[in-house]
CSV table of N, CA and C in Angstrom, one decimal:
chain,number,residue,atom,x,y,z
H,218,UNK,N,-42.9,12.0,25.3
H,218,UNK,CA,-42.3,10.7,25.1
H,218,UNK,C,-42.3,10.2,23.7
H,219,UNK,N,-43.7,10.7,22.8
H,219,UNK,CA,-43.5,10.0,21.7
H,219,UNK,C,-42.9,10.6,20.9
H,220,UNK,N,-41.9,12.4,21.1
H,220,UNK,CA,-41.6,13.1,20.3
H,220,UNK,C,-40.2,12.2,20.4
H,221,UNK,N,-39.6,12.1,21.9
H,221,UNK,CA,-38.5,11.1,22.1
H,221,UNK,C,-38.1,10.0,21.7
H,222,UNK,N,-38.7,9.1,21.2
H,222,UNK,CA,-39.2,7.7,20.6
H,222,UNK,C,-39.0,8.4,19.4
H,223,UNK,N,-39.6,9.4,18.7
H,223,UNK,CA,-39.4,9.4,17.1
H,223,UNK,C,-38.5,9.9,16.7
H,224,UNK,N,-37.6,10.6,17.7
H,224,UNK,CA,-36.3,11.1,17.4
H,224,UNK,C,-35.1,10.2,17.8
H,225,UNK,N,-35.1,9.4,18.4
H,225,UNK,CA,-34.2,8.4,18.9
H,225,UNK,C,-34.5,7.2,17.8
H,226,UNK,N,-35.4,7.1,17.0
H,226,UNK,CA,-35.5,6.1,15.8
H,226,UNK,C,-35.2,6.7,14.2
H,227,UNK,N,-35.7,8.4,14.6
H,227,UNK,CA,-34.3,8.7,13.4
H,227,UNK,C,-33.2,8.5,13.6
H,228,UNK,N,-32.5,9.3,14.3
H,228,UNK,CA,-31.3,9.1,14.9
H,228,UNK,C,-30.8,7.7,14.3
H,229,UNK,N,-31.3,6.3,15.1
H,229,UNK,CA,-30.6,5.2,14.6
H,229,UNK,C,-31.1,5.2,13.3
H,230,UNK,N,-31.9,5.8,12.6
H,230,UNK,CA,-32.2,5.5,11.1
H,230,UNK,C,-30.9,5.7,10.6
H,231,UNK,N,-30.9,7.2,10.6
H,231,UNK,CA,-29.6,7.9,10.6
H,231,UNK,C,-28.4,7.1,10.3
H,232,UNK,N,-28.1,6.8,11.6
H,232,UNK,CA,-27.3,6.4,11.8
H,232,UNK,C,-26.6,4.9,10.7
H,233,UNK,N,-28.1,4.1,10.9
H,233,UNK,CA,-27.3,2.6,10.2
H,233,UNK,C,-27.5,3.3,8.8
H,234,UNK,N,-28.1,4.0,7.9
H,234,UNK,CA,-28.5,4.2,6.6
H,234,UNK,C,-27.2,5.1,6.0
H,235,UNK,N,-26.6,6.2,7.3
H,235,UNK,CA,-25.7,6.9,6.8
H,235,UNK,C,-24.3,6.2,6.7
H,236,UNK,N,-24.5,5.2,7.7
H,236,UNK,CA,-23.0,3.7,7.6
H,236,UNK,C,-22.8,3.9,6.1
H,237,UNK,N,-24.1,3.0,5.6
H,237,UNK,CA,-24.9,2.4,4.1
H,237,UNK,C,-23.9,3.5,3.3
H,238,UNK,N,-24.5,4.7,3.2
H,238,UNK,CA,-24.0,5.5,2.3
H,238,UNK,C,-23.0,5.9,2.1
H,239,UNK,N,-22.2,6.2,3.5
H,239,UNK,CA,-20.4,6.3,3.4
H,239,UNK,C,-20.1,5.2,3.4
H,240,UNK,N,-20.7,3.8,3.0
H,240,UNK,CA,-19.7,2.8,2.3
H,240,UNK,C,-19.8,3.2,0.7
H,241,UNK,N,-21.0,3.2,0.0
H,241,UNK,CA,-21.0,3.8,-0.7
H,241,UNK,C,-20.6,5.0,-1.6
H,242,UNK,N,-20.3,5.8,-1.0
H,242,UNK,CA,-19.7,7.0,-1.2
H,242,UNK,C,-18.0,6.4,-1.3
H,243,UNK,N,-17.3,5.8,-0.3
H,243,UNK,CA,-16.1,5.3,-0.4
H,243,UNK,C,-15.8,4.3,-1.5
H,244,UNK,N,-16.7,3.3,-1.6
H,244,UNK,CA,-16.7,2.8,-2.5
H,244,UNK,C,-16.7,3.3,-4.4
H,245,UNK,N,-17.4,4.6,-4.4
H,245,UNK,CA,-17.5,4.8,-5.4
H,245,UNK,C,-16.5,6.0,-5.8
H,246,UNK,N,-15.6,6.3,-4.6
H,246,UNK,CA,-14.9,7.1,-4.6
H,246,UNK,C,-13.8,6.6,-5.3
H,247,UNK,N,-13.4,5.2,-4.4
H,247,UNK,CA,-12.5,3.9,-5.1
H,247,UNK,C,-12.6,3.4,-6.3
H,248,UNK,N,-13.7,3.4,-7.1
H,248,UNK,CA,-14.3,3.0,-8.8
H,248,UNK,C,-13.7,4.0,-9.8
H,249,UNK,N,-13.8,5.7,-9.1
H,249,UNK,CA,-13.4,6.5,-10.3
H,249,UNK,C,-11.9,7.0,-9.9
H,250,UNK,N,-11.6,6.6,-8.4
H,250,UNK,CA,-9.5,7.1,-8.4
H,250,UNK,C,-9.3,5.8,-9.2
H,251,UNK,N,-9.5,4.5,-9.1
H,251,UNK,CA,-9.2,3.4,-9.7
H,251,UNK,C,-9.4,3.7,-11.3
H,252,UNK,N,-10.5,4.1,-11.9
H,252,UNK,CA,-10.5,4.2,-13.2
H,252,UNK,C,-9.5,5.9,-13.9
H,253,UNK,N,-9.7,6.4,-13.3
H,253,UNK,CA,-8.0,7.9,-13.3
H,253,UNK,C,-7.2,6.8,-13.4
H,254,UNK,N,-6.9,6.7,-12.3
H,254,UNK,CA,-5.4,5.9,-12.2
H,254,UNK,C,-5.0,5.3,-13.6
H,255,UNK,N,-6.1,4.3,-14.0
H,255,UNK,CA,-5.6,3.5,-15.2
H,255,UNK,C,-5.5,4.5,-16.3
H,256,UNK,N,-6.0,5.6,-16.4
H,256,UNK,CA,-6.3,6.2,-17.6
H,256,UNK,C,-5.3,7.6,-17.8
H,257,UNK,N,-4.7,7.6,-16.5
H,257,UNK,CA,-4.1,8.7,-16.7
H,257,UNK,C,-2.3,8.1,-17.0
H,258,UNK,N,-1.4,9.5,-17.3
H,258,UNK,CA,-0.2,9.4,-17.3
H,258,UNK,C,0.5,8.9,-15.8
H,259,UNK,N,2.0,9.1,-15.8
H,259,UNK,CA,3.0,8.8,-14.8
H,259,UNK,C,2.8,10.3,-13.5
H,260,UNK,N,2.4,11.4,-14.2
H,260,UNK,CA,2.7,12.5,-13.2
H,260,UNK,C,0.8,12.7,-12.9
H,261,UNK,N,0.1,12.3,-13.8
H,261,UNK,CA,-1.3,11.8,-13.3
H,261,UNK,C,-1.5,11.6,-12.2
H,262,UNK,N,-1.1,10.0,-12.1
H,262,UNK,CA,-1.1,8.7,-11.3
H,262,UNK,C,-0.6,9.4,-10.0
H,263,UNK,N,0.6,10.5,-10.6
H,263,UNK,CA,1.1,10.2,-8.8
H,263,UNK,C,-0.4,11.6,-7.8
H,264,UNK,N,-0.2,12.1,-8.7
H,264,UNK,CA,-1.5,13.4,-8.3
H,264,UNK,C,-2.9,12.7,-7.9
H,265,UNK,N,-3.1,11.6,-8.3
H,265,UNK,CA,-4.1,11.0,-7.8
H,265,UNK,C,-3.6,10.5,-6.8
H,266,UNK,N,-3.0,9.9,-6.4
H,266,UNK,CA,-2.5,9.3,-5.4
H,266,UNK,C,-2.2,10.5,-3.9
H,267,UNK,N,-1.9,11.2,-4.6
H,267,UNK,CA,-1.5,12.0,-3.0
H,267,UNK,C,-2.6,12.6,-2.9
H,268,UNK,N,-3.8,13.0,-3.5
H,268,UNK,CA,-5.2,13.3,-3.9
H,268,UNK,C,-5.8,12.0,-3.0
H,269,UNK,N,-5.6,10.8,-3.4
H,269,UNK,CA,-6.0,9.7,-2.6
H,269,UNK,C,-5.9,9.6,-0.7
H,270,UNK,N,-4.3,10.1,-0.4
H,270,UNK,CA,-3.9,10.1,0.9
H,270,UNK,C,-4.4,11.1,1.5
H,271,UNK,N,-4.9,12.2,1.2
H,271,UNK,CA,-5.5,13.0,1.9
H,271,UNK,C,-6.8,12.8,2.2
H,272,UNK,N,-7.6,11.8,1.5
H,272,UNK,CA,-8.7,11.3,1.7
H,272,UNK,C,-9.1,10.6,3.6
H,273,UNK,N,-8.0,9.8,3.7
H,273,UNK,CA,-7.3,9.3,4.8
H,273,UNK,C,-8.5,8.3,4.9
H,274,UNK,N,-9.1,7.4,3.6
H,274,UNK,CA,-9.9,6.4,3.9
H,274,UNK,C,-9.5,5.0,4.0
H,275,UNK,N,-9.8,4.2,4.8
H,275,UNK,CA,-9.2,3.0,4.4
H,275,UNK,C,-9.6,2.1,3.8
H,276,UNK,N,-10.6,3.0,3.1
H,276,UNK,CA,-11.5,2.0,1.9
H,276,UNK,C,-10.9,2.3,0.7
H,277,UNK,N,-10.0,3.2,0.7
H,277,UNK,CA,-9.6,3.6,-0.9
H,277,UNK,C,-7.6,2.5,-0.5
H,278,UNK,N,-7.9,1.6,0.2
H,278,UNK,CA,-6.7,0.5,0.7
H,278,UNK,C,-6.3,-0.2,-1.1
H,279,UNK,N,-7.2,-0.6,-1.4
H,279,UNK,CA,-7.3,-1.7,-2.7
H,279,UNK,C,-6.8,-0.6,-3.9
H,280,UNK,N,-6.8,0.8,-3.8
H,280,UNK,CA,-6.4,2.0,-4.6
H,280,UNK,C,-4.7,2.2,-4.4
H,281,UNK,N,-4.1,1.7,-3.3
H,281,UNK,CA,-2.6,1.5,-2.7
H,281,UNK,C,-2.6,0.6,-3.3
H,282,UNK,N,-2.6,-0.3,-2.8
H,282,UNK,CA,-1.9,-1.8,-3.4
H,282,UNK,C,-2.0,-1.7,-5.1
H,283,UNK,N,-3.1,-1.4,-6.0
H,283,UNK,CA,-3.2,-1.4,-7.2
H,283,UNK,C,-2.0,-0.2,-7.8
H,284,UNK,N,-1.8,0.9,-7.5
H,284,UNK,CA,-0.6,1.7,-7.6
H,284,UNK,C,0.3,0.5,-7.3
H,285,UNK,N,0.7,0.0,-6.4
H,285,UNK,CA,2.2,-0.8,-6.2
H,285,UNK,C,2.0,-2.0,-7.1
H,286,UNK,N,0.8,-2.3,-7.6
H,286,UNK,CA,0.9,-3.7,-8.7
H,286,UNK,C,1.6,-2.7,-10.2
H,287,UNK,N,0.2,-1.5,-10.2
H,287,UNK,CA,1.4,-0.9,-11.3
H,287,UNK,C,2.6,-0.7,-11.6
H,288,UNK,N,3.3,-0.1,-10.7
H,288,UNK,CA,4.7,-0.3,-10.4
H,288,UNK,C,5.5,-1.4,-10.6
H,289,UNK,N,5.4,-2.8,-9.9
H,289,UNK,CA,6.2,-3.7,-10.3
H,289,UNK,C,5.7,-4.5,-11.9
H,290,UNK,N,4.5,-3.7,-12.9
H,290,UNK,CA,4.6,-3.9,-13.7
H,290,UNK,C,5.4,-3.4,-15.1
H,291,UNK,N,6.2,-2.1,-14.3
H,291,UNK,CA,6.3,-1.3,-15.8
H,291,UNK,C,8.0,-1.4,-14.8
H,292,UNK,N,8.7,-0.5,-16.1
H,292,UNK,CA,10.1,-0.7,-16.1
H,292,UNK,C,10.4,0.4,-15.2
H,293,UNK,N,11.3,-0.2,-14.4
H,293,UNK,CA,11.8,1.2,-13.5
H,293,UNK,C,12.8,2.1,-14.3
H,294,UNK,N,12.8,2.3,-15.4
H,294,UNK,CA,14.2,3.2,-16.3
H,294,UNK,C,13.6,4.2,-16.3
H,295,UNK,N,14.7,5.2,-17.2
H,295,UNK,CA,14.3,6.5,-17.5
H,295,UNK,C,13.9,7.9,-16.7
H,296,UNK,N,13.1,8.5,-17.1
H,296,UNK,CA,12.8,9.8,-16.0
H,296,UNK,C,11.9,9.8,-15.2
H,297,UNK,N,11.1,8.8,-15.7
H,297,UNK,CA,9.4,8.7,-14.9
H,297,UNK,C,10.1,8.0,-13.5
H,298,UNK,N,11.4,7.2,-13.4
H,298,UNK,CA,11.8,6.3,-11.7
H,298,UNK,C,10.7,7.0,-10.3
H,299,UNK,N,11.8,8.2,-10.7
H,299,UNK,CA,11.5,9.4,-9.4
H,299,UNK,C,10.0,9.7,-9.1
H,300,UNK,N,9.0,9.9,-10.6
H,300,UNK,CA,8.0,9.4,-10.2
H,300,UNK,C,7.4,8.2,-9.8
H,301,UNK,N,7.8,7.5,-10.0
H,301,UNK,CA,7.1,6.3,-10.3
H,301,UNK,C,7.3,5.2,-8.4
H,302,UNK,N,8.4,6.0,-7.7
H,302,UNK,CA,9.3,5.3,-6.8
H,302,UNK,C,7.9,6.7,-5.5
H,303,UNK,N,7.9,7.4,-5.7
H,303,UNK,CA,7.0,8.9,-4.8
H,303,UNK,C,5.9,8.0,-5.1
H,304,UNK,N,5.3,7.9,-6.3
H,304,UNK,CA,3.8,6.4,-6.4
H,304,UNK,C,3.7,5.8,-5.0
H,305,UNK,N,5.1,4.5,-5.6
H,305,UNK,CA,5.2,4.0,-4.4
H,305,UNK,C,5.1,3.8,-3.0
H,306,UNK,N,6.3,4.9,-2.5
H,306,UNK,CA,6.4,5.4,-1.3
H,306,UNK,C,5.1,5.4,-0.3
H,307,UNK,N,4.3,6.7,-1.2
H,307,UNK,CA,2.4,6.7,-0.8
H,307,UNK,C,2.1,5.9,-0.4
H,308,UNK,N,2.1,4.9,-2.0
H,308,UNK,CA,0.7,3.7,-1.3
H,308,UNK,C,1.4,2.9,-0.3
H,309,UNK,N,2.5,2.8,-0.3
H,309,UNK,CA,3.4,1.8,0.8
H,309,UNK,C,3.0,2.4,1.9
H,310,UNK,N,3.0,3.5,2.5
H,310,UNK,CA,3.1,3.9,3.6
H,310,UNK,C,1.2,4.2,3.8
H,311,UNK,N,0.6,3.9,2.8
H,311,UNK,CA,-1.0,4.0,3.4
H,311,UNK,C,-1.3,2.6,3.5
H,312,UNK,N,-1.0,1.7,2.9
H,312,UNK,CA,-1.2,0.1,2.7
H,312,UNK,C,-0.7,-0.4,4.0
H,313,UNK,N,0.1,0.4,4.9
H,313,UNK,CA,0.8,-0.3,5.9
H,313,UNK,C,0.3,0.7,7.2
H,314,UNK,N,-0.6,2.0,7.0
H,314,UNK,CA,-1.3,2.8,7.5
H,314,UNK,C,-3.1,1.7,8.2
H,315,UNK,N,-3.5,1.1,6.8
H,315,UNK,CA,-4.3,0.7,6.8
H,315,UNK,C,-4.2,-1.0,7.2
H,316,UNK,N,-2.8,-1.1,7.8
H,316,UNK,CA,-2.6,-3.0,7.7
H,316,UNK,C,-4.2,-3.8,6.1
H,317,UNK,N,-3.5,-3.6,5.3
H,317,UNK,CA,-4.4,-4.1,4.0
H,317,UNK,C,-3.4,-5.1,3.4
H,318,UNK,N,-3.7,-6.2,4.0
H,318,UNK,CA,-2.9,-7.6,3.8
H,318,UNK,C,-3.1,-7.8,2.7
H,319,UNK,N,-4.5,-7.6,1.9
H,319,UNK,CA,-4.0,-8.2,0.3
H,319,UNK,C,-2.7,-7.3,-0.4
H,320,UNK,N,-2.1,-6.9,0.2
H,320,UNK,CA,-1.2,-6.2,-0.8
H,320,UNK,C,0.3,-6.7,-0.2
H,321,UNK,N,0.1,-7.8,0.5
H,321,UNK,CA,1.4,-8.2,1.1
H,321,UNK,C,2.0,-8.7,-0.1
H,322,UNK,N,1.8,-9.5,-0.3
H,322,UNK,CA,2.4,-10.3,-2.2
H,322,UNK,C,2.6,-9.7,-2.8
H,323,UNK,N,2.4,-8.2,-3.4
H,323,UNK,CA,2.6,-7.0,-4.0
H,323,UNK,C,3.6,-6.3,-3.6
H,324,UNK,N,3.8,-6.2,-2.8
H,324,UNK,CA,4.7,-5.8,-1.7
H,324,UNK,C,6.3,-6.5,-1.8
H,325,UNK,N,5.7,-7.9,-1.6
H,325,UNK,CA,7.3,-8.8,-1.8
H,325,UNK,C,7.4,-8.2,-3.4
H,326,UNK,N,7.0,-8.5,-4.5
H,326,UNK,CA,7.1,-8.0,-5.8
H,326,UNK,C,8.1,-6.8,-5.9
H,327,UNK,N,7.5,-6.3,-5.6
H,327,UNK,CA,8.0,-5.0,-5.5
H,327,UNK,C,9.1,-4.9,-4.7
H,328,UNK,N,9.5,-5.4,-4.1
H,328,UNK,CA,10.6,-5.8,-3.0
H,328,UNK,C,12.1,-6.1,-3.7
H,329,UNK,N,11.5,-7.1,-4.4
H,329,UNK,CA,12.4,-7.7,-5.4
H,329,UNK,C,12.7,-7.5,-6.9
H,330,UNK,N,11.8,-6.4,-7.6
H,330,UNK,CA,11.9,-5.1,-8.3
H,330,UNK,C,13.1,-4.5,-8.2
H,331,UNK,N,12.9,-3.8,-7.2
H,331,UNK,CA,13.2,-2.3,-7.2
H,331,UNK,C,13.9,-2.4,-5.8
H,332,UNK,N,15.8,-2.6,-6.7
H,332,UNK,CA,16.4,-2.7,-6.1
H,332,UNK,C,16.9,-1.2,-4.8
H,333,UNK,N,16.4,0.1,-5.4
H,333,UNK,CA,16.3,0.8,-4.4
H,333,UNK,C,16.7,0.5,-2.8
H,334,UNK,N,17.5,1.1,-1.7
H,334,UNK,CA,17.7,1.0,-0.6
H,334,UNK,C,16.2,1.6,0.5
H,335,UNK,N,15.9,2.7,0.0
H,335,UNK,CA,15.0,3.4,0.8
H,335,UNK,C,13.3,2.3,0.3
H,336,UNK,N,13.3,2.0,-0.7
H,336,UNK,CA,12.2,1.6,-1.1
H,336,UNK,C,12.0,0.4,-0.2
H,337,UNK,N,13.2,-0.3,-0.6
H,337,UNK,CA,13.4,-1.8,0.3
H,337,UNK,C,12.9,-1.7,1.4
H,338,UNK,N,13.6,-0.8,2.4
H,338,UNK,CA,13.4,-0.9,3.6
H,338,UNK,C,11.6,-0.1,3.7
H,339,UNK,N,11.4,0.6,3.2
H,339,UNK,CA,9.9,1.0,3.6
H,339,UNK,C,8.9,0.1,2.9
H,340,UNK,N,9.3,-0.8,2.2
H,340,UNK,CA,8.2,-2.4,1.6
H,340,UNK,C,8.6,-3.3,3.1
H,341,UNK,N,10.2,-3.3,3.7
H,341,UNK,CA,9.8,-4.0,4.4
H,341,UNK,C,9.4,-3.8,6.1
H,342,UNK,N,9.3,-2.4,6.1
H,342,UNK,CA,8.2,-1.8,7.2
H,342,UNK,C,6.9,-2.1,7.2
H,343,UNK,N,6.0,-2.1,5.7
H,343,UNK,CA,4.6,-2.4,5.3
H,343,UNK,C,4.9,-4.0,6.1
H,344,UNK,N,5.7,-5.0,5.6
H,344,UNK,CA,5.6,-6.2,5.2
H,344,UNK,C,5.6,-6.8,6.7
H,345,UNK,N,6.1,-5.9,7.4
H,345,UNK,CA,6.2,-5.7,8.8
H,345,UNK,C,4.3,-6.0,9.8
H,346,UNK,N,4.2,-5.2,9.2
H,346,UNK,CA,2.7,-4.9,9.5
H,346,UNK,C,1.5,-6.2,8.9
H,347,UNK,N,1.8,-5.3,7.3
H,347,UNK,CA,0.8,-6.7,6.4
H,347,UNK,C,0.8,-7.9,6.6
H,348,UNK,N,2.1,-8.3,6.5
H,348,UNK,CA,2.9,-9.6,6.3
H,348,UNK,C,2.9,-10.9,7.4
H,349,UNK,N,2.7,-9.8,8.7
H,349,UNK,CA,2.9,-10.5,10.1
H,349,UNK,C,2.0,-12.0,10.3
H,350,UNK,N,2.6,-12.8,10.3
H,350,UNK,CA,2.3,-14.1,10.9
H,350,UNK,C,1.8,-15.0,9.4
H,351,UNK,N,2.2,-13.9,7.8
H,351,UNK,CA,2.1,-14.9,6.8
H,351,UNK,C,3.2,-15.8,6.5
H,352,UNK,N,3.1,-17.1,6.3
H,352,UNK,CA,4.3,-18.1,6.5
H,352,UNK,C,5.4,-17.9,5.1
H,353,UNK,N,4.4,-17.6,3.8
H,353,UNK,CA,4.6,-17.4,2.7
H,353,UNK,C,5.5,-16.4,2.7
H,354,UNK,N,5.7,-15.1,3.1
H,354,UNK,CA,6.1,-13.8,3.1
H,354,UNK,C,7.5,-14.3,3.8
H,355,UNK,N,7.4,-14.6,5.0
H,355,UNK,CA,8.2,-15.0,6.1
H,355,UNK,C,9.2,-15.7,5.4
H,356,UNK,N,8.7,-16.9,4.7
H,356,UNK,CA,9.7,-17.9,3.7
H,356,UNK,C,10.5,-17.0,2.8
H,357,UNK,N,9.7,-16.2,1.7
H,357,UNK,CA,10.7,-15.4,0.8
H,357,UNK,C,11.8,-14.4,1.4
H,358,UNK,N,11.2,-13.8,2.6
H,358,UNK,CA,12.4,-12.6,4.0
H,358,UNK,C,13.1,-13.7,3.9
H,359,UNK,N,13.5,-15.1,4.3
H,359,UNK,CA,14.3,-15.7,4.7
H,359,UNK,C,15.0,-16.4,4.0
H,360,UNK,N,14.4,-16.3,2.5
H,360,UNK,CA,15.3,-16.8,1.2
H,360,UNK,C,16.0,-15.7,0.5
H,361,UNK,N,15.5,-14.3,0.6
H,361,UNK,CA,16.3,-13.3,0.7
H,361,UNK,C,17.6,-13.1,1.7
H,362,UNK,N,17.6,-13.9,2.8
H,362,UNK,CA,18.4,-13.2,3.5
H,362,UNK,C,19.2,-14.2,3.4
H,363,UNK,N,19.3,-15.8,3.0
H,363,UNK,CA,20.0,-17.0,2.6
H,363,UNK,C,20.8,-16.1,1.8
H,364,UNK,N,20.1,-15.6,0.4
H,364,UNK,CA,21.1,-15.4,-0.6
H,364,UNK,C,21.7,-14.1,-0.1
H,365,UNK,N,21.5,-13.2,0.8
H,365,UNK,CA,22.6,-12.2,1.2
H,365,UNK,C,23.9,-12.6,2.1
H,366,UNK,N,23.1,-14.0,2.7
H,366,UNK,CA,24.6,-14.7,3.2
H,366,UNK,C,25.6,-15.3,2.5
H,367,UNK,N,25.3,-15.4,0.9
H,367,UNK,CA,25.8,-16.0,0.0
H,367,UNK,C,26.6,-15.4,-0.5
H,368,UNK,N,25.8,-14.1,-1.2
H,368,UNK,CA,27.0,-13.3,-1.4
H,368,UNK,C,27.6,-12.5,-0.3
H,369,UNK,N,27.6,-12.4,0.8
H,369,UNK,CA,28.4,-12.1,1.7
H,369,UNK,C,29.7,-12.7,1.8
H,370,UNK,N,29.6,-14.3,1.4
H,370,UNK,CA,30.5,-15.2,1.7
H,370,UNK,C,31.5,-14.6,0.2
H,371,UNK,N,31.1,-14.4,-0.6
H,371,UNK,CA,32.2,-14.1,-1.8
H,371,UNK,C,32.8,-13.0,-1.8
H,372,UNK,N,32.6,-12.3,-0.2
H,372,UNK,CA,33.4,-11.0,-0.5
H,372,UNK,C,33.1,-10.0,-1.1
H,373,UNK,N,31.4,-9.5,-1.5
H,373,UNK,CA,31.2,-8.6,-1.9
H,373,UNK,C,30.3,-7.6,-1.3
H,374,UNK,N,29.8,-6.5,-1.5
H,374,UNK,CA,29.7,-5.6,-0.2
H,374,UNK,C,28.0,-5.7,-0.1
H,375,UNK,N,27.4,-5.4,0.9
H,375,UNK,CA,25.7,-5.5,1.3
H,375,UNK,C,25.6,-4.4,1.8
H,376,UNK,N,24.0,-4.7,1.3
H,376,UNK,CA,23.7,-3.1,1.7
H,376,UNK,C,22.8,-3.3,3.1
H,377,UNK,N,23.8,-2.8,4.3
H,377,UNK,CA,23.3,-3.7,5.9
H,377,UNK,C,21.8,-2.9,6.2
H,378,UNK,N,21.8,-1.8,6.0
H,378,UNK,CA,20.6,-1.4,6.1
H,378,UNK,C,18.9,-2.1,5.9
H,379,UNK,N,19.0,-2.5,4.6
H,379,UNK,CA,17.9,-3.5,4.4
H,379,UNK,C,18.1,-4.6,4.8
H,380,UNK,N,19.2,-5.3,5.2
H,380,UNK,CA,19.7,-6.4,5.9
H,380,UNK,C,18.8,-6.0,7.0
H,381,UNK,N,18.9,-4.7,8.0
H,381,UNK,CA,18.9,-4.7,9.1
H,381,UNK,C,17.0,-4.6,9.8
H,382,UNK,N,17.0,-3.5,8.5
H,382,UNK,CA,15.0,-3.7,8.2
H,382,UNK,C,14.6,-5.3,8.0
H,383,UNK,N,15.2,-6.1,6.9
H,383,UNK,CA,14.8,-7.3,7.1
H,383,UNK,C,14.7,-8.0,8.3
H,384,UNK,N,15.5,-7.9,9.0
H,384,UNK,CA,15.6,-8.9,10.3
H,384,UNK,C,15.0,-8.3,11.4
H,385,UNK,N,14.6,-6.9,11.5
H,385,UNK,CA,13.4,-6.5,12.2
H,385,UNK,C,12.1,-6.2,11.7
H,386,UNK,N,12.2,-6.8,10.6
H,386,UNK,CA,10.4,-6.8,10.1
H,386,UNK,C,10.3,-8.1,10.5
């Protein structure tokens, strides 16, 4: 019985101490993809990042969203787009894997960036998720969609697709 007793109190030792550690371990996983990220180039960034999604943690969440801040900070021109839009895609689709609401406002940003069709509609799949029941987010979908009625009215052409993701996000 006492062998039972001291093995059923490692066990939970185990158990709560090894929690402790794979927070830590995730966490400090998240300190040095976060510190790459900032230090490396465009085809870097995206290598860490898919390096990131195979991780499949949802502690490395705050590692998405910081890619999509990058993003709506730098210029979409040039050759790096293609990279720079594959970035995106990623963290969009793990940020919305992991429902990680701080990245909803990142997300509108980015929304309104990068005028892309496919990008649009997969920010507003995440936004779908993240976004759900923020009033904030809800307000800009529906100031977005004012001004597509706007220029609808002048007779010039929409792209219905994201029309169509908007109104089912």
């Amino acid at each position: 019985m006492k062998n039972f007793k001291r093995t059923i109190g490692i066990l939970i030792f185990m158990l709560v101490f090894g929690n402790v550690l794979f927070a830590q371990d995730v966490s400090a996983m998240l300190e040095s993809y976060s510190k790459n990220f900032d230090k490396s180039d465009i085809n870097a960034k995206l290598m860490l990042i898919e390096d990131a999604v195979k991780q499949d943690k949802a502690g490395l969440a705050p590692l998405f969203k910081h890619a999509i801040d990058y993003a709506v900070g730098v210029s979409f021109r040039g050759q790096s787009v293609s990279v720079l839009r594959q970035i995106c895609l990623k963290a969009i689709e793990q940020v919305r894997k992991f429902n990680h609401q701080d990245a909803r406002r990142s997300l509108w940003k980015l929304f309104k960036k990068d005028t892309d069709s496919n990008m649009r509609i997969q920010v507003l799949k995440a936004l779908g998720t993240v976004g759900k029941g923020d009033a904030e987010i809800v307000g800009y979908i529906n100031d977005w969609l004012g001004e597509q009625n706007n220029i609808y009215e002048t007779g010039k052409n929409l792209n219905k697709s994201v029309i169509a993701q908007c109104v089912t996000s």
